[in-house]
Every structure is written in structure tokens, then in C-alpha cells.
PDB file of C-alpha atoms in Angstrom:
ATOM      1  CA  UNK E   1     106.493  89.535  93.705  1.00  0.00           C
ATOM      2  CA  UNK E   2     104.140  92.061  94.995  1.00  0.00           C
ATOM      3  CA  UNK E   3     102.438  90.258  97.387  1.00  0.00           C
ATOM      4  CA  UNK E   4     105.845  89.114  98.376  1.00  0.00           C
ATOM      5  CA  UNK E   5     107.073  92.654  98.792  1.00  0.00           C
ATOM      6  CA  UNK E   6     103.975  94.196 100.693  1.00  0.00           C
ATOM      7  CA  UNK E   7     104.220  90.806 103.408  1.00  0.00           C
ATOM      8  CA  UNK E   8     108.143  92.262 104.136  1.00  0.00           C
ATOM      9  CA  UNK E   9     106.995  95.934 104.007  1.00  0.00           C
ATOM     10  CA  UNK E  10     103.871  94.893 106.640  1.00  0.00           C
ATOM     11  CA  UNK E  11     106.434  92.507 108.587  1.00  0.00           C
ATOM     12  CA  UNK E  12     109.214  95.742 108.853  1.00  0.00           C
ATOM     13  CA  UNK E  13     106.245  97.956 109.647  1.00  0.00           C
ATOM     14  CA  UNK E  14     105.244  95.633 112.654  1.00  0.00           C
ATOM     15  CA  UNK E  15     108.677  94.899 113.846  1.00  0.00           C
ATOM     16  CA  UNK E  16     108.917  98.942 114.154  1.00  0.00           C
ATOM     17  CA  UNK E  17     106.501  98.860 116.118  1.00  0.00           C
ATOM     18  CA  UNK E  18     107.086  96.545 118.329  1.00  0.00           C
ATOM     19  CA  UNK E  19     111.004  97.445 118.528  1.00  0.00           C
ATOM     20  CA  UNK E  20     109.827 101.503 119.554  1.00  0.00           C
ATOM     21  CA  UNK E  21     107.623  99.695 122.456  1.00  0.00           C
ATOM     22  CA  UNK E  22     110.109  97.479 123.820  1.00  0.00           C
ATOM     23  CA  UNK E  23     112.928 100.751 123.668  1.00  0.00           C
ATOM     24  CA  UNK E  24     110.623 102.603 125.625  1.00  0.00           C
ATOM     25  CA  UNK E  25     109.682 100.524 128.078  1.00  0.00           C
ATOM     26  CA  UNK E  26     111.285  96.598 127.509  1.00  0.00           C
ATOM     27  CA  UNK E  27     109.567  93.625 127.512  1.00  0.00           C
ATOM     28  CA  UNK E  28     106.247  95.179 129.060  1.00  0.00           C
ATOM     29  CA  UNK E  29     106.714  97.858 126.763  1.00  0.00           C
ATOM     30  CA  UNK E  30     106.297  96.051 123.801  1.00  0.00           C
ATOM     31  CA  UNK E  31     103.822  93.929 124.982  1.00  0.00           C
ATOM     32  CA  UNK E  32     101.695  96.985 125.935  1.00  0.00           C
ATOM     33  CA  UNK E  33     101.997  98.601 122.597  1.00  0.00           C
ATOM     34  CA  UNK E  34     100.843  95.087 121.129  1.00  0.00           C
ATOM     35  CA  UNK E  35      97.688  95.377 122.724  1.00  0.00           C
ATOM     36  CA  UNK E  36      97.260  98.931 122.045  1.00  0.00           C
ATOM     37  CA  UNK E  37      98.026  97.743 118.097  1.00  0.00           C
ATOM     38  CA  UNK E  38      95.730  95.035 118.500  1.00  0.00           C
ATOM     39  CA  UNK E  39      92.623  97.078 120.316  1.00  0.00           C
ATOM     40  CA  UNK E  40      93.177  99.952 117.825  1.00  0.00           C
ATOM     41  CA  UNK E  41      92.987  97.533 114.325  1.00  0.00           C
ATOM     42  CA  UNK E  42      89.988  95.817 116.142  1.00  0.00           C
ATOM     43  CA  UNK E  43      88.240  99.105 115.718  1.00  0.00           C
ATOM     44  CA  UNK E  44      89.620 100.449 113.132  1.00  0.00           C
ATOM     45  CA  UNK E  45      88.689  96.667 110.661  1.00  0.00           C
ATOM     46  CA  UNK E  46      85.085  97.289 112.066  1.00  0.00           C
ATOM     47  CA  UNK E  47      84.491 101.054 111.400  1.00  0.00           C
ATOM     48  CA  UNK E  48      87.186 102.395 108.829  1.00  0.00           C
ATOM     49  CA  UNK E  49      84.643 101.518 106.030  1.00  0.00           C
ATOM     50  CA  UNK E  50      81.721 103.597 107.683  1.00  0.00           C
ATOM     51  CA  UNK E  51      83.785 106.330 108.650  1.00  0.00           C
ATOM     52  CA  UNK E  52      85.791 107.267 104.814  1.00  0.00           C
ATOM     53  CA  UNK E  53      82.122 106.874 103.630  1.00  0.00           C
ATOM     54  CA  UNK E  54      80.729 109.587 106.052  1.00  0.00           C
ATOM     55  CA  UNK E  55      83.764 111.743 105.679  1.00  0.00           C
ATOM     56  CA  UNK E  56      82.883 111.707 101.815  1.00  0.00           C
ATOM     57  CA  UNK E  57      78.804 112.542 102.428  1.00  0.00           C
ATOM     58  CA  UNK E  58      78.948 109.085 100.003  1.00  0.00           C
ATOM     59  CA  UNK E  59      75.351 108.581  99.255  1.00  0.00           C
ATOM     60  CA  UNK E  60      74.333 104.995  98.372  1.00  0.00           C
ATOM     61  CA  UNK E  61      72.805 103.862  94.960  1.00  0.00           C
ATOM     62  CA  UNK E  62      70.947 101.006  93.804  1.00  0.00           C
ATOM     63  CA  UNK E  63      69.450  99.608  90.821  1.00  0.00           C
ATOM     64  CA  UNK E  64      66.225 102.079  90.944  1.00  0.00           C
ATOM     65  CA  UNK E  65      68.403 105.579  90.989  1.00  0.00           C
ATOM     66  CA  UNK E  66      71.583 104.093  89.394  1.00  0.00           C
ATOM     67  CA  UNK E  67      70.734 101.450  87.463  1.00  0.00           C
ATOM     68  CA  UNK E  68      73.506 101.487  84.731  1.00  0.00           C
ATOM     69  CA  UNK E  69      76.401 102.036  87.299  1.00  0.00           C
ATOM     70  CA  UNK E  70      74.797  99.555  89.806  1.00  0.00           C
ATOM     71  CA  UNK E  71      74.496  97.041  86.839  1.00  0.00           C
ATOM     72  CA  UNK E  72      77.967  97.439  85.369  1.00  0.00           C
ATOM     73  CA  UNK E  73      78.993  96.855  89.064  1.00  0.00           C
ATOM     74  CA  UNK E  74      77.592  93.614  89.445  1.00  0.00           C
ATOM     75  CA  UNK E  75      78.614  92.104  86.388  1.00  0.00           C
ATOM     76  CA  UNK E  76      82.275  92.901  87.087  1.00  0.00           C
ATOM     77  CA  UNK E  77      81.551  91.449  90.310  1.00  0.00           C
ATOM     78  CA  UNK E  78      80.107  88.480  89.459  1.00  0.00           C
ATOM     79  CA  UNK E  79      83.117  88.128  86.594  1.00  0.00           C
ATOM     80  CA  UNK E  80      85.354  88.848  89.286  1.00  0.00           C
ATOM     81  CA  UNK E  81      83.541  85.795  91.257  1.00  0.00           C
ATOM     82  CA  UNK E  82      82.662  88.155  94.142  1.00  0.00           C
ATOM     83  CA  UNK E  83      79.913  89.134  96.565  1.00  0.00           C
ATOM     84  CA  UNK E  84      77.848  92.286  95.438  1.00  0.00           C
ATOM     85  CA  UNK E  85      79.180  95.341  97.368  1.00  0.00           C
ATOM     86  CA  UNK E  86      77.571  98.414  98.404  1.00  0.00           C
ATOM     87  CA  UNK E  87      77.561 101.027  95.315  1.00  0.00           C
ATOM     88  CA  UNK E  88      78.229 104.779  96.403  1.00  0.00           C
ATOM     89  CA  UNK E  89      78.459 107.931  94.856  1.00  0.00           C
ATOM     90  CA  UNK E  90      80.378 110.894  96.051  1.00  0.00           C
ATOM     91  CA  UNK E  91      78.821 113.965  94.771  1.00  0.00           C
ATOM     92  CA  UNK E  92      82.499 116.722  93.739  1.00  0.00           C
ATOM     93  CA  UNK E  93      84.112 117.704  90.560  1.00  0.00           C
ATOM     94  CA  UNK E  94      87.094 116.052  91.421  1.00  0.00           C
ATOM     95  CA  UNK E  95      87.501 112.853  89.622  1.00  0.00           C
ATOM     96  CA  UNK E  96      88.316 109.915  91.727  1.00  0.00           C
ATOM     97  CA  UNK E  97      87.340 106.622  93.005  1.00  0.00           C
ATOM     98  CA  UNK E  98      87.870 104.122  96.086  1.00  0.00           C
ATOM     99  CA  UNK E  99      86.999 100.697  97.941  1.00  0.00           C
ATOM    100  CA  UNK E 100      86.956 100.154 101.201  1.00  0.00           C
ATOM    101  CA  UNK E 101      85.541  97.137 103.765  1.00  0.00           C
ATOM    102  CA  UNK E 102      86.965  94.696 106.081  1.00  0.00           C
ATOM    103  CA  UNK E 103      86.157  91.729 103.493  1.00  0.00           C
ATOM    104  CA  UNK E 104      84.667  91.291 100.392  1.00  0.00           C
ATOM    105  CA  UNK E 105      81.401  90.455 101.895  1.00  0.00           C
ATOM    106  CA  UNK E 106      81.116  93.781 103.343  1.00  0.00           C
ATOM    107  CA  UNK E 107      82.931  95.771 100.825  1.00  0.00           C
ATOM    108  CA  UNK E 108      81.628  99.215  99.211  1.00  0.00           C
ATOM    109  CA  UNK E 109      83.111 100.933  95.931  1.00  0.00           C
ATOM    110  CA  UNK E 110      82.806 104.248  95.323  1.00  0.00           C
ATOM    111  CA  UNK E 111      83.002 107.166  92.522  1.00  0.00           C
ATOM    112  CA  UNK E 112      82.439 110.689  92.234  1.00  0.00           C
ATOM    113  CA  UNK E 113      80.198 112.390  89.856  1.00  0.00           C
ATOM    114  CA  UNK E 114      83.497 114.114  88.867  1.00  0.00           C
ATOM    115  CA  UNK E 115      84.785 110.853  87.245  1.00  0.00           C
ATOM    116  CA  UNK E 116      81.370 109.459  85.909  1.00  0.00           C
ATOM    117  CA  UNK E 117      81.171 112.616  83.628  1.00  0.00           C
ATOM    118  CA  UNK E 118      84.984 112.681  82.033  1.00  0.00           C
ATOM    119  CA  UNK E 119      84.924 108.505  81.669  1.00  0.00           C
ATOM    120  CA  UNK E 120      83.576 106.890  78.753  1.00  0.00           C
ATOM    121  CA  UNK E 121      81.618 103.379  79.790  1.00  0.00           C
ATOM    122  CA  UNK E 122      84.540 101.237  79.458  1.00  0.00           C
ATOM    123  CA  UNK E 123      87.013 103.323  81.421  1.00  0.00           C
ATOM    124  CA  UNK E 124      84.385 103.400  83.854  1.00  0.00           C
ATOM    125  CA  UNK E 125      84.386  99.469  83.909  1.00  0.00           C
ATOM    126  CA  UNK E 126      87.912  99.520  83.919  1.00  0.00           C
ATOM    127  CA  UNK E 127      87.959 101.793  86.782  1.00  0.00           C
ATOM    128  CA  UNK E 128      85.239 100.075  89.001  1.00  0.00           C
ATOM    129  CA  UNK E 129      87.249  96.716  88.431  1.00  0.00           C
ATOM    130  CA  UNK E 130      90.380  98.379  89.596  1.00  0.00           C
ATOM    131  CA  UNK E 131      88.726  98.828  93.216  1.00  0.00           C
ATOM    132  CA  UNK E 132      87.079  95.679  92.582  1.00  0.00           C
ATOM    133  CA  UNK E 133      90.314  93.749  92.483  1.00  0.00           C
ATOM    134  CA  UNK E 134      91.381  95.741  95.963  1.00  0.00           C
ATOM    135  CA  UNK E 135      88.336  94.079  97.107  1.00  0.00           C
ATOM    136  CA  UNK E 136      89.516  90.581  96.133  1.00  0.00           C
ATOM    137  CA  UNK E 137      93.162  91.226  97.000  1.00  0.00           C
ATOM    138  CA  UNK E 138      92.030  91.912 100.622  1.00  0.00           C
ATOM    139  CA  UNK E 139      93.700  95.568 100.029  1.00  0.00           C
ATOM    140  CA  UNK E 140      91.465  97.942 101.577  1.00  0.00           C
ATOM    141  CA  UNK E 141      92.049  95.427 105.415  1.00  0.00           C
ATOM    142  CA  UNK E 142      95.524  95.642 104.710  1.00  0.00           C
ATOM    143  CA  UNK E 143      95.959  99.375 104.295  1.00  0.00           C
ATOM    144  CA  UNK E 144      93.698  99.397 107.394  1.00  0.00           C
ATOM    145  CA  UNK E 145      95.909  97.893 109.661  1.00  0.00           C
ATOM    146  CA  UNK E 146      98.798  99.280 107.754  1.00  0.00           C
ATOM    147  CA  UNK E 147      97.392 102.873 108.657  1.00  0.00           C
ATOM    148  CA  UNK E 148      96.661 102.098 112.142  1.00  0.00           C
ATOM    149  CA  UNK E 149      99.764 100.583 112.707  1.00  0.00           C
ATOM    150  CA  UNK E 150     101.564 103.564 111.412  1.00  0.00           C
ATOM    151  CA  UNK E 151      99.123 105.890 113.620  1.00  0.00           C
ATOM    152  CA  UNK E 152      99.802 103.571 116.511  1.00  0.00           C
ATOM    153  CA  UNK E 153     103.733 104.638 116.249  1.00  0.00           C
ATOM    154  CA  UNK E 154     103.644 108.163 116.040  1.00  0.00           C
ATOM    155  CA  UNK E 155     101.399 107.978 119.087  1.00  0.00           C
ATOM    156  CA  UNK E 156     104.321 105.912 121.245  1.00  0.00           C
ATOM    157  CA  UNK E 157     106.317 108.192 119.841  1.00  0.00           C
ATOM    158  CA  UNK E 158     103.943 110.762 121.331  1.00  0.00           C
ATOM    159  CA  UNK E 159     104.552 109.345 124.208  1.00  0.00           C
ATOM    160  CA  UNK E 160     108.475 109.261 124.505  1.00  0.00           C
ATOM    161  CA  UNK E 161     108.382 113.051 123.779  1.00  0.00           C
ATOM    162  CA  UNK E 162     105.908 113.403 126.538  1.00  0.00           C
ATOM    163  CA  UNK E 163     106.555 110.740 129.358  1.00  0.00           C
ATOM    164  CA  UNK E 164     110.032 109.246 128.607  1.00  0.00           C
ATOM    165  CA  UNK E 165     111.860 110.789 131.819  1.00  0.00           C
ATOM    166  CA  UNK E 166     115.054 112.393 132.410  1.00  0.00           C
ATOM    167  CA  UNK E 167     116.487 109.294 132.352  1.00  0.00           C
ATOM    168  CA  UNK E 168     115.814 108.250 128.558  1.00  0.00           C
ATOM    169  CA  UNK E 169     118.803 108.155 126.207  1.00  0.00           C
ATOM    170  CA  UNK E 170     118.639 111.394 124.134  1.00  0.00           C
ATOM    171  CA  UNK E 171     119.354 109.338 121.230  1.00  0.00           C
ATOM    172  CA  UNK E 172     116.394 107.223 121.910  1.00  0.00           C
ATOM    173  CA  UNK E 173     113.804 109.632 122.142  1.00  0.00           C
ATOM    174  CA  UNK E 174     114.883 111.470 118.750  1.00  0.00           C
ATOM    175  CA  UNK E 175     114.220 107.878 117.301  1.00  0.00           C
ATOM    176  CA  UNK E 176     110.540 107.641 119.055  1.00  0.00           C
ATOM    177  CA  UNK E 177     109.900 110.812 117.601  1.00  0.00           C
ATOM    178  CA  UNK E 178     111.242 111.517 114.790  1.00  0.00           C
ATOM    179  CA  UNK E 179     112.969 108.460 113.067  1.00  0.00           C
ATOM    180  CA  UNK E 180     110.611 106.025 114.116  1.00  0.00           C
ATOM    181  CA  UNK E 181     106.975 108.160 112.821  1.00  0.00           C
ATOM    182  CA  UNK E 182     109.056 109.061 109.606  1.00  0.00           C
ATOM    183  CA  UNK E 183     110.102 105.065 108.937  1.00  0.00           C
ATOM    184  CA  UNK E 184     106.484 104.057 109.361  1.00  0.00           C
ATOM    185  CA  UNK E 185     104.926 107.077 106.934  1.00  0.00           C
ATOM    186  CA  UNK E 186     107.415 105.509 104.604  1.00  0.00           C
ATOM    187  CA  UNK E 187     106.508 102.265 104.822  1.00  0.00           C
ATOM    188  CA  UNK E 188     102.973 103.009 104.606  1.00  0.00           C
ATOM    189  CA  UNK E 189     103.440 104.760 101.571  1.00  0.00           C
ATOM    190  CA  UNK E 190     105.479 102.438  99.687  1.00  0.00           C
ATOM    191  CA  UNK E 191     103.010  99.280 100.788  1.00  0.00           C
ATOM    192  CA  UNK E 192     100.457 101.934  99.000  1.00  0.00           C
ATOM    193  CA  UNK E 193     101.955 102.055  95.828  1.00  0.00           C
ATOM    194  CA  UNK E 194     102.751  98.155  95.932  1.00  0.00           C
ATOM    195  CA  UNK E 195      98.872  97.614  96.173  1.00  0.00           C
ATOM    196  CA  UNK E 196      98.156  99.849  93.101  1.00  0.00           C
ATOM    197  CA  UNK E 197     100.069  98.224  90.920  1.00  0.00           C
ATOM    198  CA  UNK E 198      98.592  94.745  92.372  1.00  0.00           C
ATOM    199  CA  UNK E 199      94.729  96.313  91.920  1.00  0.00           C
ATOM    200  CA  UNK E 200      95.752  97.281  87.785  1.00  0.00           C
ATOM    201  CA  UNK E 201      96.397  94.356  87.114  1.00  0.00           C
ATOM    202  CA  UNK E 202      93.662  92.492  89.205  1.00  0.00           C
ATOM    203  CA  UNK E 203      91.710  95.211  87.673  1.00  0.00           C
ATOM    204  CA  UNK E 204      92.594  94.348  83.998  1.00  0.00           C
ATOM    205  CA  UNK E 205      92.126  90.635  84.213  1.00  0.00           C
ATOM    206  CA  UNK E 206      88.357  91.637  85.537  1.00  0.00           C
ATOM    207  CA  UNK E 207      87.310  93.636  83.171  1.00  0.00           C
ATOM    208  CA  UNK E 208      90.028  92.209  80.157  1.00  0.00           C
ATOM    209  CA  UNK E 209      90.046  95.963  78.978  1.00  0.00           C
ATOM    210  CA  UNK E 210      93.703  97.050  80.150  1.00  0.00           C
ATOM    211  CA  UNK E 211      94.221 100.120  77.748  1.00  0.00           C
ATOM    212  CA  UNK E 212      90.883 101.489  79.016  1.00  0.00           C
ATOM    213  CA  UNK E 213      92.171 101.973  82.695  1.00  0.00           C
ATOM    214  CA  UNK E 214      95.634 102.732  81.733  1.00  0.00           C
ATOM    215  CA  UNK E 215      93.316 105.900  79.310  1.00  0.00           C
ATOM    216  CA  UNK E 216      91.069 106.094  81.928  1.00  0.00           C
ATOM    217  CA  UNK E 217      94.417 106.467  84.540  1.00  0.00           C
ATOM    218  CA  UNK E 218      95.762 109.459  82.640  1.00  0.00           C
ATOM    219  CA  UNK E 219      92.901 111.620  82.623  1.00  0.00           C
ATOM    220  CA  UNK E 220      91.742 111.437  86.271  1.00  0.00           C
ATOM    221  CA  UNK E 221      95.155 111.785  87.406  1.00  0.00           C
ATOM    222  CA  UNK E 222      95.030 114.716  84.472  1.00  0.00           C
ATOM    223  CA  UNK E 223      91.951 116.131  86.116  1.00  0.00           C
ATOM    224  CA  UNK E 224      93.007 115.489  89.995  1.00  0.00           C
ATOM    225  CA  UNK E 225      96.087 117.562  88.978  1.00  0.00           C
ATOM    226  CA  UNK E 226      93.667 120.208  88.249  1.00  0.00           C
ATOM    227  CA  UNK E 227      90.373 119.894  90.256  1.00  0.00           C
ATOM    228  CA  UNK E 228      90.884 120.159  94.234  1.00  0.00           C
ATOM    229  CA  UNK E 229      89.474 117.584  96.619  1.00  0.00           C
ATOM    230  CA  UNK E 230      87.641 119.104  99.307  1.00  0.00           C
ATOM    231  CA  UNK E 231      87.606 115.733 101.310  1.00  0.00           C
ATOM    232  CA  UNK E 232      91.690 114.816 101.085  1.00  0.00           C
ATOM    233  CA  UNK E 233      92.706 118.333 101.756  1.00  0.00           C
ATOM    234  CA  UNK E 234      90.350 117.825 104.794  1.00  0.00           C
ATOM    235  CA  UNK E 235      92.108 114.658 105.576  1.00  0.00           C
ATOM    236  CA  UNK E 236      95.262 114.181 103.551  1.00  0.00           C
ATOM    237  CA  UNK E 237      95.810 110.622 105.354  1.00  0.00           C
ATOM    238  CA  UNK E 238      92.586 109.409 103.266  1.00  0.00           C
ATOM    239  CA  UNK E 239      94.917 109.731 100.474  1.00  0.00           C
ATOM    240  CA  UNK E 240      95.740 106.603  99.837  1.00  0.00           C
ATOM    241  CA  UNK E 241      92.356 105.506  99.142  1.00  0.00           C
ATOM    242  CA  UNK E 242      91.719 106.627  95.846  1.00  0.00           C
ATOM    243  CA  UNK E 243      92.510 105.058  92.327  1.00  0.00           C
ATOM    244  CA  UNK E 244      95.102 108.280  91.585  1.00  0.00           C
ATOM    245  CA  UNK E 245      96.485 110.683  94.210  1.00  0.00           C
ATOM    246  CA  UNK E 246      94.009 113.052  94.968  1.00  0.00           C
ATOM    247  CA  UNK E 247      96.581 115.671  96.371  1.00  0.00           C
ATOM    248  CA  UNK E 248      99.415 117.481  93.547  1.00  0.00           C
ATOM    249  CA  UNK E 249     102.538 115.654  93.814  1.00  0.00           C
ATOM    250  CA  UNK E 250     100.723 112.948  95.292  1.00  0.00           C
ATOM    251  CA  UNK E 251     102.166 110.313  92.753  1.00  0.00           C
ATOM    252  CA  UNK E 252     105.301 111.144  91.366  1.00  0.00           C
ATOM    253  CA  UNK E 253     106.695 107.505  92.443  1.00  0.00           C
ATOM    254  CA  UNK E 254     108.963 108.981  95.166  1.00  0.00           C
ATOM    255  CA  UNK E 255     109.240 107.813  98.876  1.00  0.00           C
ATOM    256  CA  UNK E 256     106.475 110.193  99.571  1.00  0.00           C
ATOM    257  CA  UNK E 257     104.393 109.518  97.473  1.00  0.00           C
ATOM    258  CA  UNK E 258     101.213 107.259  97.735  1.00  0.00           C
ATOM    259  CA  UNK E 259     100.786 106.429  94.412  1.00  0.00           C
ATOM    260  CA  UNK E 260     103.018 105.105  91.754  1.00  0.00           C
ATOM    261  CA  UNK E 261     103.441 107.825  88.746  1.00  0.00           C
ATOM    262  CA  UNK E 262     100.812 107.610  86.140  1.00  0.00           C
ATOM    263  CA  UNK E 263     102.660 106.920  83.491  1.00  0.00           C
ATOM    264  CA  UNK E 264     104.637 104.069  85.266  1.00  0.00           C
ATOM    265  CA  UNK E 265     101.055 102.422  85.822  1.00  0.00           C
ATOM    266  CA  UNK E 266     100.232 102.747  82.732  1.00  0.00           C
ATOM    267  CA  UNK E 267     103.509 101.265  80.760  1.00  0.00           C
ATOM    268  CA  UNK E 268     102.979  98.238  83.345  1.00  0.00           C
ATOM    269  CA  UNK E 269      99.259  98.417  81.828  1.00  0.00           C
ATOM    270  CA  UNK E 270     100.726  98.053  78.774  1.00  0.00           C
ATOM    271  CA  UNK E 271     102.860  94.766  79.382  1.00  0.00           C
ATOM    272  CA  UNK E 272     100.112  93.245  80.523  1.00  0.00           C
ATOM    273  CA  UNK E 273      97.816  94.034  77.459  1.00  0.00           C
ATOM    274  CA  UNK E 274     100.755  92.196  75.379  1.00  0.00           C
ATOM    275  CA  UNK E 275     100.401  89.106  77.641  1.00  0.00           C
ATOM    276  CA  UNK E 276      96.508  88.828  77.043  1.00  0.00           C
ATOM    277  CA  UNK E 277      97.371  89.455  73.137  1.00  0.00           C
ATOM    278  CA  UNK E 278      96.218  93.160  73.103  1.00  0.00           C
ATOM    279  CA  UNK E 279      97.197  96.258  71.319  1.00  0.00           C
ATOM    280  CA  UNK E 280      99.164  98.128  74.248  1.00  0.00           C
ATOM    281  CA  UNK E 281      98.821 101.544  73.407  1.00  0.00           C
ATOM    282  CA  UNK E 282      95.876 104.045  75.502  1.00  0.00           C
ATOM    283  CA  UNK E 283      93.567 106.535  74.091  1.00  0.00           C
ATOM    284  CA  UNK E 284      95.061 109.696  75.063  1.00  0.00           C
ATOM    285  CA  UNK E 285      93.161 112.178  76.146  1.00  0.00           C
ATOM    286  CA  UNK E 286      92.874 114.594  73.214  1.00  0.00           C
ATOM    287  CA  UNK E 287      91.628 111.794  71.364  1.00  0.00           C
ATOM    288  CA  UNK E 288      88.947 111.234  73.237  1.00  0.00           C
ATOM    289  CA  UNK E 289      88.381 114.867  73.161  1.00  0.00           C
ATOM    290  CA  UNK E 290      88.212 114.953  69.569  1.00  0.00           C
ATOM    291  CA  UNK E 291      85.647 112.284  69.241  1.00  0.00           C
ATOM    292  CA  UNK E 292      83.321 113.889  71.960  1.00  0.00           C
ATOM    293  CA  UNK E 293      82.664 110.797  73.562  1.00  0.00           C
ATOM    294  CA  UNK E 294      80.854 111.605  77.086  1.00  0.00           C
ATOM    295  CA  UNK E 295      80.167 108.526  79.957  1.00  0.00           C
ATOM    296  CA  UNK E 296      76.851 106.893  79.343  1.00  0.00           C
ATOM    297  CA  UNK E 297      76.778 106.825  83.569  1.00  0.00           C
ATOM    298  CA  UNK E 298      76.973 110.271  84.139  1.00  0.00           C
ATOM    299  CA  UNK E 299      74.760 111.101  87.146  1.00  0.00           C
ATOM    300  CA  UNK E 300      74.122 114.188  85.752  1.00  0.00           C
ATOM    301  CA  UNK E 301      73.318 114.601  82.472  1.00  0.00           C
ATOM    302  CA  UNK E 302      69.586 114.910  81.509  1.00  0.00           C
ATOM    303  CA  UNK E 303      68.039 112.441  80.199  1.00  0.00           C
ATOM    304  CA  UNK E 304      65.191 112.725  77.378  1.00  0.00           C
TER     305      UNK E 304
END
């Protein structure tokens, strides 16, 4: 049903498109702003990955100065039946995580020191097969040409405001503008929230530990609530990246929102626990408090 939902959502969000081209300029119209689409996703599949990455000063990690992260990344990935991807850290307090890559043979996953100190190890698994099932479900190339797509509108609509003539329908312009960049944002939002709820469960089957991301789900969206983002308030469109919403109100499960609401993910969470014959009830986060329990990964704690 969800990839069902997200092939409509990506079909409206194209038809937009190319319905805004041909009302600006007809046939040639839309066939212009197909090429633009087309030249703009080209780049976009081939450099989004190396661009979020230097936005976030991600520094890469291997086996020598990471080796427990790097290892419990490769055995969810060869569980997962995927390549190895490239293993980043992102060095801020605020607790988060992401995947990006045209494919899963150039795929990176990434986490912040933020989250690698509030997880315990199994959330952390939990987590890191969360972005590993965006990997396998193609996500992160879908959001990329679902993002450029919807950047590709608001620039024709740019366009109408700028170049449309005195001879343009009034009506038509306020829909290039206005109606048309607002439909898309939508759209791109909601095909973001579909693909969350497709990576928790891709997530869960990877790892088999449900409850731990659904636990490990309420306290970074606890501590995103609470711990600003330097790099989304920087760019808020890089929002959609990350495993909660980075930004307050971010994922309240509303049209604006790119992220379903916690708790919503993590009563789905719980559904699927009770297929795979699992207790479906989270730790909640003053229990883990109470038992002290820190992340064996943290980057920075010192070691003896």
C-alpha cells in the first residue's frame, strides 16, 4: 500500500509539473520544462549524496577509528543482503540520523555523536537499519527526484511571475506561483512521511528488534524537540532526511509536516512486533533513565 501510494503521489507530482509547463507556454512549454526536470535530476542523482554530506562537515569512519559502529553496520548490511556503504559521523548534540546515495552501491549512512551517546546498542542497530532499509527501498533516489522536481516548479513558477507577459490569464499566474509551488511542497511532504513508515518497517525486519527503534524513535524525536540543529535551520529543505524531524513541529503528522508523529510510528512499530510474535510495548525513556544504560558506540566517551 505504501509503495502504491508514494508511485500516485510521484505520478501527481510529475503531472504538476508538466501541466504548469504546458500552461505557460503549451506544448513547447512542457516539453521544455521536461528537459529542465530531466537535466536538473541528472545532477542532482549524481551529487545530492556529496553535497548533504559536506553541508553536515560528515567525517567518514572505518573499522580502525570506529570499529564497533562500522561493524554493527556491516552486519545489518550484510543481514539486510546489501552492499557495504560509506559510514559517517556528524559531529552536534542534536540527535539524528540519515542515508543518502543514488543506489545502494553507492549509499552512505550517517549519525551524529548526539544520537550515539543517548542510544543504547540495540536502538542504535535499530536506528542504522532504519536508514538501511531507505537504502534498499531505493528512498533516498526517490526523495531526490521528488525534491528536485518540487524545486523545478517553484522555479517555472518563478518564471510566470517574472516573464509571463501582459497577456497571461491573471488566474494562471496566481496558480504558477502560488497554487502550483504550494501543491508540490505538499506532495513532497506527504511522499516523505509515506517513506518513513516504509523504512520502520524495512528497518524492523533488518534488525528483528522493532520495540528498540520504536524506544529509540521517542527519545531522539524527545531530544530533537529540545536540542537545535545547526545544519536544518541552515537548510530547512534537508529536513526530510533525517530518521525524526529535526525542526519543532516538524512531525506532528499534518500536511506540513515531513515526518509522521512519533507516536503514530511507533503504534505501527508495535503491530508489526505482534506479527513477528513480539512483546509490542517500547522502553520509555525514563526507564532507560533509571537503569543508566549509556551506548556502547559513543564516540566520545573515554575509554580505559
Amino acid at each position: 500500500m505504501g509503495q502504491m501510494k508514494t508511485v500516485m503521489l510521484l505520478a501527481a507530482l510529475t503531472a504538476l509539473f508538466m501541466g504548469l509547463g504546458y500552461m505557460l507556454g503549451g506544448s513547447g512549454g512542457a516539453l521544455i520544462a521536461l528537459l529542465i526536470s530531466g537535466g536538473m535530476n541528472l545532477f542532482a542523482i549524481w551529487n545530492a549524496d556529496k553535497m548533504v554530506l559536506r553541508m553536515h562537515n560528515a567525517r567518514e569512519v572505518d573499522a580502525q577509528s570506529a570499529p564497533e559502529f562500522v561493524g554493527l553496520v556491516k552486519t545489518l548490511a550484510q543481514r539486510a543482503g546489501l552492499p557495504m556503504p560509506k559510514v559517517f559521523i556528524i559531529d552536534t548534540d542534536a540527535p539524528n540520523a540519515f542515508a543518502t546515495g543514488r543506489n545502494p552501491e553507492n549509499a552512505a549512512v550517517a549519525a551524529t555523536t548526539g544520537l550515539l551517546r543517548i542510544l543504547d546498542r540495540d536502538e542504535i542497530e535499530a536506528v542504522m537499519a532504519h536508514e538501511l532499509g531507505h537504502v534498499k527501498n531505493r528512498d533516498t533516489l526517490l526523495m531526490t527526484v521528488t525534491a528536485t522536481l518540487a524545486g523545478a516548479i517553484s522555479m517555472l513558477g518563478n518564471f510566470a511571475l517574472f516573464f509571463g507577459g501582459n497577456n497571461r490569464n491573471p488566474l494562471a499566474i496566481i496558480a504558477a506561483v502560488i497554487v502550483a509551488p504550494l501543491a508540490a511542497m505538499l506532495v513532497q511532504m506527504a511522499i516523505s512521511r509515506t517513506r518513513e513508515y516504509g523504512a520502520d518497517r524495512a528497518g524492523a525486519e533488518i534488525s528483528g528488534k522493532p520495540m528498540k527503534l520504536a524506544s529509540a524513535l521517542q527519545k531522539l524525536a524527545a531530544g530533537a524537540s529540545r536540542i537545535p540543529n545547526p545544519y536544518a535551520q541552515k537548510n530547512p529543505a534537508a529536513a526530510q532526511l533525517y530518521i525524526v524531524a529535526p525542526l519543532i513541529g516538524g512531525g506532528m503528522d499534518n500536511l506540513f509536516s515531513t515526518h509522521p508523529n512519533p507516536e503514530n510510528r511507533v503504534a505501527a512499530l508495535g503491530r508489526i512486533a505482534q506479527e513477528m510474535g513480539q512483546a509490542a510495548r517500547p522502553q520509555s525513556i525514563n526507564e532507560a533513565a533509571q537503569r543508566g544504560r549509556t551506548s556502547a558506540l559513543d564516540p566520545l566517551k573515554r575509554r580505559r
